[in-house]
Each structure stands twice: as structure tokens, then as C-alpha cells.
Amino acid sequence: MKLTMNEKVRCLIIGSGPAGYTAAIYASRANLSPVLYEGIQPGGQLTTTTDVENFPGYPEGITGSELMEDLRKQATRFGADIRFGTATAVDFTSYPRKVTIDGEKVVETDAVIIATGASAKYLGLPDEAKYAGMGVSACATCDGFFYRKKRVAVVGGGDTACEEAIYLAGLAEKVYLIVRKPYLRASKVMQDRAMQNPKIEVLFECNAVGLFGENGVEGVHVVRHMGEPNEEKFDIEVDGFFLAIGHKPNTDIFKDQLNLDSVGYIITDPGTPKTCVEGVFAAGDVADPHYRQAITAAGSGCQAAIEAERYLSERSL
């Protein structure tokens, strides 16, 4: 396929969601005339969330889709050029930087803000899609509030799983921690906290193989010692099913261009959105393996736009 190079922009934002849209708001107000390509999931992960109650400014809560639409409208109000399209390749080795959109068009840009996010890993069960937004979640901090005094299950055996189980134990009546292996992979301190919490019951050598419920999750089908002679099948009754088996940052196209950590998150200068390439900034979950919240993503989008404006101002001197 022949590529066309017919556009030059000052500031290109790759990806939407809280980080991308906030970057677009700030970049627009700074007269950077930003162009934003929304990616394969306009609005990002939050559009798969029903109620968002922890984003400041919405005392009654708001759906993830509505929140993203509000941010999008705010960006367009200030002049951001928001387009459908996905970045499929980049070349940061020369200036201006080059970004290929949908494998067809190459856009040259003076500054790039990467906000491609991260995708939660799922088990791949059909029921995960069936009950999306109806009891299945990949973020305890986001959705745990809805399960106060209820019963929930967390899948995973690492630090994140233990941390989410402990967080949920502060809200829920009972937490099952479903662990595939006969041990926890988490750090010793996290293992101890999870094992010693009276509300957490750890189910070792167990696999979640399905979910059941009429109008939402009501329980999990579990298999202990799967595939072994002593295999045992049983159900646990829960109202919420939380995945804590990791996230995959959407950074495949940057692996030969930027410094990434062992998981694939973009490495930035501490306390800034600056990457190892001048004029290329990373915001939101794509560079955040720790918090992964809408508000922190929005804050980093603000930082990226401010740094992009400073960078472009310095170049023009």
C-alpha cells in the first residue's frame, strides 16, 4: 500500500480517553492547533464503565461514556481537530516526527502526545463480555464502592490482585481471591496482608471457568486442580467479579522508538511526561503502571500539553 504524506501539524495527539482529551483541551487553549486521532476505542477504557463516581465535579456520578463525551466536547469547543483513525506506525528518528494513520497516511508533526492507554487483561471467558458492566470489572478502585457489604471475587495472584482484594475487603462483606497456582506471586508483605485479612478467603489451585446470574453476576463456576485426577468443580456466590491479572499498555508501535519497561509501559523522566525523544510526550495509562485512574490520566494529559507548548515555544526562539 502506498503511503501519502499530505499533512503537517504542530501538535499531534495519539489516543483519546481522559489523557488525550485533556491534552487536547490544554493544547487548544495554548493555540497549538492540535489534531487528535481517537484510536480503535474512542473515549478509551472508561467507555466500557457504567457509573463513574470518583471523578471530581460530578457529585451524582456519571457514566463513563457521558464523561468522555463531555471531555470531547470541551476539547472541540476550543478548536481541537478530533478525528477517527488509529496510529499504526511511527518514526521518531528524524524531525519533524512522522506518524502513520491507518497504514495509509503519514502525518508530520512538531510535537507528539501519546495517550494510547492500556488494556486490562481478561481470562477470555465468553461470560466476561456477557456481564460487562453488570458485575465484571478490571478496576477495584473504580468500581469497589458499588459492592459495599456484598460478596466479590478477585482473580489473580500477584501484588495487584492482593492489593485489590485488600481494598475490596474494606468495603465488601466477603472477598474470594481465586489463584491458579498453589502459591501467591505477590511480595511477602502483600501476601501476609491478604492471608491475614479475615474477610479474604484464598482459593489456591483454582480456575474461574464461567459466571452465572440472571440480570448480572450472581456467582462464579470454579474448578480446583483443573485437569488432574482430583479435579473438583464448585460454585461460589458473588455479586462482583474482578480481574487483576495485569494490563497491557498499547505501545507495540513504539517499541523500537522509545524506552519501555519490561511490561511495555513508556518510561518518562521522573515527574514529567517527557520521553527519551525530544518533543514526544506520554500521558495516561500508557506510562502509568501504578494508578490507572481517570483523574490521574487527565492530570498527566494536562502536563503533556503544557510541556508540548513549552517545547514548541523554545524551538521557535
Coordinates of C-alpha atoms in Angstrom, one line a residue:
M1 CA 0.0 0.0 0.0
K2 CA 1.4 3.4 -1.0
L3 CA 1.6 5.9 1.8
T4 CA 0.6 9.5 1.3
M5 CA 2.3 12.4 3.2
N6 CA 0.0 15.3 2.7
E7 CA -0.3 17.0 6.1
K8 CA 1.9 18.8 8.6
V9 CA 0.6 19.7 12.1
R10 CA 2.2 21.4 15.1
C11 CA 0.8 19.0 17.8
L12 CA -0.5 15.5 17.2
I13 CA -2.3 13.6 20.0
I14 CA -2.5 9.8 19.6
G15 CA -5.4 8.3 21.5
S16 CA -8.4 9.6 23.4
G17 CA -9.7 8.9 26.9
P18 CA -9.1 11.3 29.8
A19 CA -5.4 11.8 29.0
G20 CA -5.9 12.5 25.2
Y21 CA -8.9 14.7 25.5
T22 CA -7.5 16.7 28.4
A23 CA -4.2 17.2 26.4
A24 CA -6.4 18.4 23.5
I25 CA -8.2 20.9 25.8
Y26 CA -4.9 22.4 27.1
A27 CA -3.2 22.3 23.7
S28 CA -6.1 24.0 22.0
R29 CA -6.2 26.8 24.6
A30 CA -2.5 27.3 24.1
N31 CA -3.1 27.8 20.3
L32 CA -1.2 24.7 19.3
S33 CA -4.0 23.7 16.9
P34 CA -3.8 20.0 18.0
V35 CA -5.0 17.2 15.8
L36 CA -6.2 14.1 17.8
Y37 CA -6.7 10.6 16.4
E38 CA -9.1 8.7 18.7
G39 CA -7.8 5.2 18.1
I40 CA -9.7 1.9 18.0
Q41 CA -11.7 2.8 21.1
P42 CA -12.8 6.4 21.1
G43 CA -13.0 7.6 24.7
G44 CA -10.8 4.8 25.9
Q45 CA -11.4 2.2 28.6
L46 CA -13.8 4.4 30.5
T47 CA -16.4 4.0 27.8
T48 CA -16.8 0.4 29.0
T49 CA -17.6 1.5 32.5
T50 CA -21.1 2.2 33.6
D51 CA -21.1 4.5 36.6
V52 CA -18.1 6.8 37.5
E53 CA -18.5 8.3 40.9
N54 CA -14.9 9.3 41.7
F55 CA -14.2 11.9 39.1
P56 CA -14.3 15.4 40.6
G57 CA -17.1 17.6 39.6
Y58 CA -19.9 15.0 39.2
P59 CA -21.5 14.7 42.7
E60 CA -24.2 12.4 41.5
G61 CA -21.9 10.3 39.3
I62 CA -21.8 9.9 35.6
T63 CA -21.5 7.1 33.1
G64 CA -18.1 6.6 31.5
S65 CA -19.4 7.3 28.1
E66 CA -21.0 10.6 29.1
L67 CA -17.9 11.7 30.9
M68 CA -15.8 11.1 27.8
E69 CA -18.3 12.8 25.6
D70 CA -18.2 15.9 27.9
L71 CA -14.4 16.0 27.7
R72 CA -14.5 15.5 23.9
K73 CA -17.0 18.4 23.5
Q74 CA -14.8 20.6 25.7
A75 CA -11.8 19.9 23.5
T76 CA -13.7 20.6 20.3
R77 CA -15.1 23.8 21.8
F78 CA -11.6 25.2 22.0
G79 CA -10.8 24.1 18.5
A80 CA -9.2 20.7 18.7
D81 CA -9.4 18.7 15.5
I82 CA -10.6 15.3 16.6
R83 CA -10.7 12.5 14.1
F84 CA -11.4 8.8 13.7
G85 CA -8.3 6.9 13.0
T86 CA -5.6 4.8 14.6
A87 CA -1.8 5.3 14.6
T88 CA -0.2 2.2 13.1
A89 CA 3.4 3.2 12.9
V90 CA 5.8 6.0 14.0
D91 CA 9.2 7.3 13.0
F92 CA 10.7 9.4 15.7
T93 CA 14.3 9.2 14.3
S94 CA 14.1 12.5 12.4
Y95 CA 12.4 15.8 12.7
P96 CA 9.6 16.5 12.2
R97 CA 8.3 13.3 13.7
K98 CA 6.2 11.1 11.5
V99 CA 3.1 9.1 12.4
T100 CA 1.3 6.7 10.1
I101 CA -2.5 6.7 10.4
D102 CA -4.5 3.5 9.5
G103 CA -1.5 2.3 7.5
E104 CA -2.3 4.8 4.7
K105 CA -1.4 8.4 5.7
V106 CA 1.7 9.8 7.2
V107 CA 1.3 12.9 9.3
E108 CA 4.4 15.1 10.1
T109 CA 4.3 16.8 13.4
D110 CA 6.5 19.1 15.6
A111 CA 5.3 17.6 18.9
V112 CA 3.6 14.3 19.7
I113 CA 1.5 13.4 22.8
I114 CA 1.0 9.7 23.2
A115 CA -2.2 8.8 25.1
T116 CA -2.9 5.3 23.7
G117 CA -3.7 3.8 27.1
A118 CA -3.5 0.3 28.4
S119 CA -5.9 -2.6 28.0
A120 CA -6.8 -4.8 31.0
K121 CA -6.1 -8.5 30.6
Y122 CA -9.1 -10.8 30.8
L123 CA -9.4 -14.6 31.1
G124 CA -11.1 -14.8 27.7
L125 CA -14.3 -16.3 29.1
P126 CA -17.4 -15.5 27.0
D127 CA -19.2 -14.6 30.2
E128 CA -16.8 -11.7 30.8
A129 CA -18.2 -10.0 27.8
K130 CA -21.8 -11.1 28.6
Y131 CA -21.6 -9.5 32.1
A132 CA -19.5 -6.4 31.1
G133 CA -20.8 -3.5 33.2
M134 CA -23.1 -6.0 35.1
G135 CA -20.6 -7.3 37.7
V136 CA -17.4 -7.8 35.8
S137 CA -14.7 -5.2 36.4
A138 CA -10.9 -4.8 36.0
C139 CA -10.6 -1.9 38.5
A140 CA -11.4 -2.3 42.2
T141 CA -10.7 1.3 42.9
C142 CA -13.1 2.4 40.2
D143 CA -16.0 0.0 41.0
G144 CA -15.5 -1.4 44.5
F145 CA -17.8 1.2 46.0
F146 CA -20.8 -0.5 44.3
Y147 CA -20.1 -3.7 46.3
R148 CA -20.3 -2.4 49.8
K149 CA -21.4 -5.2 52.2
K150 CA -21.6 -7.6 49.2
R151 CA -19.6 -10.7 48.2
V152 CA -16.9 -10.4 45.4
A153 CA -14.2 -12.5 43.8
V154 CA -10.8 -11.3 42.6
V155 CA -8.8 -13.3 40.1
G156 CA -5.0 -13.2 40.3
G157 CA -2.1 -14.0 42.5
G158 CA 0.3 -11.0 42.2
D159 CA 0.7 -7.7 44.1
T160 CA -2.2 -6.1 42.1
A161 CA -4.6 -8.9 43.0
C162 CA -3.7 -8.9 46.7
E163 CA -3.9 -5.1 46.7
E164 CA -7.3 -5.1 45.1
A165 CA -8.5 -7.9 47.4
I166 CA -7.4 -5.9 50.4
Y167 CA -9.0 -2.7 49.1
L168 CA -12.3 -4.6 48.4
A169 CA -12.2 -6.2 51.9
G170 CA -12.5 -2.7 53.3
L171 CA -15.9 -2.4 51.5
A172 CA -17.3 -5.9 50.9
E173 CA -18.7 -8.5 53.2
K174 CA -16.5 -11.3 51.8
V175 CA -13.7 -11.5 49.2
Y176 CA -12.6 -14.6 47.4
L177 CA -9.2 -14.5 45.9
I178 CA -9.0 -17.1 43.1
V179 CA -5.4 -18.1 42.5
R180 CA -4.5 -20.5 39.7
K181 CA -1.2 -21.6 41.3
P182 CA -0.7 -23.2 44.7
Y183 CA 1.0 -20.0 45.9
L184 CA 0.8 -16.3 45.7
R185 CA 3.3 -14.4 43.4
A186 CA 2.9 -11.2 45.4
S187 CA 5.6 -9.7 47.5
K188 CA 5.8 -11.2 51.1
V189 CA 4.3 -8.1 52.7
M190 CA 1.3 -8.2 50.3
Q191 CA 0.9 -12.0 50.8
D192 CA 0.8 -11.5 54.6
R193 CA -1.7 -8.7 54.4
A194 CA -4.1 -10.7 52.2
M195 CA -3.7 -14.0 54.1
Q196 CA -4.2 -12.4 57.4
N197 CA -7.3 -10.4 56.4
P198 CA -10.3 -12.2 57.9
K199 CA -12.6 -11.1 55.1
I200 CA -10.4 -12.7 52.4
E201 CA -10.5 -16.4 51.5
V202 CA -7.8 -17.5 49.2
L203 CA -8.7 -20.3 46.8
F204 CA -5.4 -21.9 45.7
E205 CA -5.1 -24.1 42.6
C206 CA -8.4 -22.8 41.3
N207 CA -9.6 -21.6 37.9
A208 CA -12.6 -19.4 37.2
V209 CA -14.3 -21.1 34.2
G210 CA -17.6 -19.2 34.0
L211 CA -20.1 -16.8 35.5
F212 CA -23.8 -17.1 36.2
G213 CA -26.7 -14.8 37.0
E214 CA -30.0 -13.5 35.6
N215 CA -29.5 -9.7 35.4
G216 CA -25.9 -9.6 36.4
V217 CA -23.2 -11.6 38.1
E218 CA -24.5 -13.9 40.8
G219 CA -21.7 -16.3 41.1
V220 CA -18.6 -18.0 39.6
H221 CA -18.1 -21.5 38.3
V222 CA -14.7 -22.7 39.8
V223 CA -12.6 -25.7 39.1
R224 CA -9.9 -26.8 41.6
H225 CA -7.0 -28.9 40.4
M226 CA -8.1 -28.5 36.8
G227 CA -7.2 -31.4 34.5
E228 CA -5.9 -33.6 37.4
P229 CA -7.4 -36.8 38.7
N230 CA -8.7 -35.0 41.8
E231 CA -10.4 -32.2 39.8
E232 CA -13.2 -30.6 41.7
K233 CA -16.0 -28.3 40.4
F234 CA -17.9 -26.0 42.6
D235 CA -19.7 -22.6 42.6
I236 CA -19.3 -19.5 44.7
E237 CA -21.9 -16.9 45.1
V238 CA -20.7 -13.4 44.5
D239 CA -22.1 -10.1 43.2
G240 CA -18.9 -8.8 41.6
F241 CA -16.1 -10.4 39.6
F242 CA -12.8 -8.5 39.5
L243 CA -9.9 -9.3 37.1
A244 CA -6.5 -8.5 38.5
I245 CA -4.2 -10.3 36.1
G246 CA -2.5 -7.3 34.7
H247 CA -2.7 -4.7 32.0
K248 CA -1.1 -4.5 28.6
P249 CA 0.0 -1.0 27.6
N250 CA -0.8 -0.1 24.0
T251 CA 2.8 0.5 23.0
D252 CA 3.6 -2.1 20.3
I253 CA 4.2 0.6 17.6
F254 CA 6.7 2.5 19.9
K255 CA 8.9 -0.5 21.0
D256 CA 11.7 0.4 18.6
Q257 CA 11.4 4.2 19.1
L258 CA 11.0 4.8 22.8
N259 CA 12.3 3.4 26.1
L260 CA 9.8 0.9 27.5
D261 CA 9.9 -1.0 30.8
S262 CA 9.8 -4.8 30.9
V263 CA 6.0 -4.9 30.6
G264 CA 5.8 -2.3 27.8
Y265 CA 4.9 0.9 29.6
I266 CA 6.6 4.1 28.3
I267 CA 9.4 5.3 30.5
T268 CA 9.3 9.0 31.1
D269 CA 11.6 11.4 33.0
P270 CA 10.5 11.2 36.7
G271 CA 7.7 13.6 37.5
T272 CA 7.2 14.6 33.8
P273 CA 5.6 13.3 30.6
K274 CA 8.9 13.6 28.7
T275 CA 10.1 10.5 26.9
C276 CA 13.6 9.8 25.6
V277 CA 12.8 11.6 22.4
E278 CA 12.6 15.4 22.3
G279 CA 9.1 16.6 21.6
V280 CA 7.4 13.3 22.3
F281 CA 5.4 13.1 25.5
A282 CA 3.4 10.3 27.1
A283 CA 0.3 10.7 29.1
G284 CA -2.2 8.5 30.9
D285 CA -2.2 4.7 31.4
V286 CA 0.3 4.2 28.6
A287 CA 3.0 5.5 31.0
D288 CA 1.3 4.7 34.4
P289 CA 1.6 1.1 35.7
H290 CA 0.6 2.3 39.2
Y291 CA -2.6 4.4 39.4
R292 CA -4.5 4.0 36.2
Q293 CA -7.3 6.3 37.2
A294 CA -9.3 8.7 35.1
I295 CA -8.3 11.7 37.2
T296 CA -4.5 10.9 37.1
A297 CA -4.7 10.3 33.4
A298 CA -6.4 13.7 32.9
G299 CA -3.7 15.3 35.1
S300 CA -0.9 13.8 33.0
G301 CA -2.7 14.9 29.8
C302 CA -2.6 18.5 31.2
Q303 CA 1.2 18.1 31.9
A304 CA 1.9 16.7 28.5
A305 CA 0.2 19.6 26.7
I306 CA 2.0 22.2 28.9
E307 CA 5.3 20.6 28.2
A308 CA 4.5 20.4 24.4
E309 CA 3.7 24.1 24.4
R310 CA 7.0 24.9 26.2
Y311 CA 8.9 22.7 23.8
L312 CA 7.4 24.3 20.7
S313 CA 7.9 27.8 22.1
E314 CA 11.6 27.1 22.8
R315 CA 12.1 25.7 19.3
S316 CA 10.6 28.8 17.7
L317 CA 13.0 31.2 19.5

